[in-house]
């Protein structure tokens, strides 16, 4: 899926803001967002930990996280 197709999918699902986020290798401690997040991984990988469960998302995969869900992330 291209970034343009993903942006269209987000719009179709009612998301009103599309943001491109770049992260360097590292970790973010546990936190939560007051909004639902849905991300297309463009390069590298993202590894969130949610409720003790670790999942690895690689380029081309889509990650979804409901609003107010505590999680940590590594890149």
Short mmCIF file of C-alpha atoms in Angstrom, two decimals:
data_model
loop_
_atom_site.label_atom_id
_atom_site.label_comp_id
_atom_site.label_asym_id
_atom_site.label_seq_id
_atom_site.Cartn_x
_atom_site.Cartn_y
_atom_site.Cartn_z
CA UNK A 1 0.00 0.00 0.00
CA UNK A 2 1.37 3.40 -0.93
CA UNK A 3 1.36 6.31 1.50
CA UNK A 4 -1.25 8.00 -0.71
CA UNK A 5 -3.53 4.94 -0.59
CA UNK A 6 -3.09 4.77 3.17
CA UNK A 7 -3.99 8.46 3.54
CA UNK A 8 -7.14 7.84 1.51
CA UNK A 9 -8.01 4.83 3.67
CA UNK A 10 -7.61 6.95 6.79
CA UNK A 11 -9.88 9.64 5.35
CA UNK A 12 -12.46 6.99 4.43
CA UNK A 13 -12.36 5.76 8.05
CA UNK A 14 -12.94 9.25 9.43
CA UNK A 15 -9.43 10.16 10.52
CA UNK A 16 -9.06 13.92 10.18
CA UNK A 17 -5.31 14.35 10.63
CA UNK A 18 -2.48 12.58 8.82
CA UNK A 19 1.03 13.04 10.21
CA UNK A 20 4.33 11.55 9.07
CA UNK A 21 6.49 10.63 12.07
CA UNK A 22 10.16 9.69 11.80
CA UNK A 23 11.92 8.01 14.71
CA UNK A 24 15.55 7.07 15.21
CA UNK A 25 16.39 3.71 16.74
CA UNK A 26 15.51 3.68 20.41
CA UNK A 27 12.66 3.30 22.86
CA UNK A 28 9.75 5.31 24.21
CA UNK A 29 8.65 4.47 27.75
CA UNK A 30 5.05 3.53 28.48
CA UNK A 31 2.60 6.28 27.60
CA UNK A 32 -0.87 6.73 26.09
CA UNK A 33 -2.40 9.02 23.47
CA UNK A 34 -5.81 10.70 23.83
CA UNK A 35 -6.51 9.74 20.21
CA UNK A 36 -6.64 6.54 18.15
CA UNK A 37 -3.46 5.99 16.16
CA UNK A 38 -3.11 4.09 12.91
CA UNK A 39 0.24 3.94 11.16
CA UNK A 40 1.66 2.53 7.95
CA UNK A 41 5.26 1.52 8.65
CA UNK A 42 7.27 2.97 5.75
CA UNK A 43 10.77 1.72 6.66
CA UNK A 44 12.47 -0.26 9.39
CA UNK A 45 10.28 -1.69 12.12
CA UNK A 46 8.23 -0.65 15.11
CA UNK A 47 7.75 -2.85 18.15
CA UNK A 48 4.98 -1.75 20.51
CA UNK A 49 4.27 -3.48 23.81
CA UNK A 50 0.60 -3.36 24.80
CA UNK A 51 -0.73 -5.12 27.92
CA UNK A 52 2.44 -7.24 28.07
CA UNK A 53 2.15 -8.34 24.44
CA UNK A 54 4.99 -7.46 22.06
CA UNK A 55 4.33 -7.29 18.31
CA UNK A 56 6.82 -6.45 15.57
CA UNK A 57 5.55 -4.40 12.62
CA UNK A 58 7.76 -4.10 9.54
CA UNK A 59 7.71 -1.88 6.48
CA UNK A 60 4.41 -2.25 4.64
CA UNK A 61 2.42 -3.31 7.70
CA UNK A 62 -0.26 -1.27 9.47
CA UNK A 63 -0.33 -0.69 13.22
CA UNK A 64 -3.50 0.39 15.04
CA UNK A 65 -3.87 1.52 18.64
CA UNK A 66 -7.13 2.67 20.26
CA UNK A 67 -7.16 5.97 22.15
CA UNK A 68 -5.96 5.97 25.77
CA UNK A 69 -4.18 2.60 25.48
CA UNK A 70 -0.99 2.43 27.59
CA UNK A 71 1.94 1.14 25.54
CA UNK A 72 5.68 1.43 25.02
CA UNK A 73 7.46 1.49 21.67
CA UNK A 74 10.84 0.58 20.28
CA UNK A 75 12.26 1.28 16.83
#
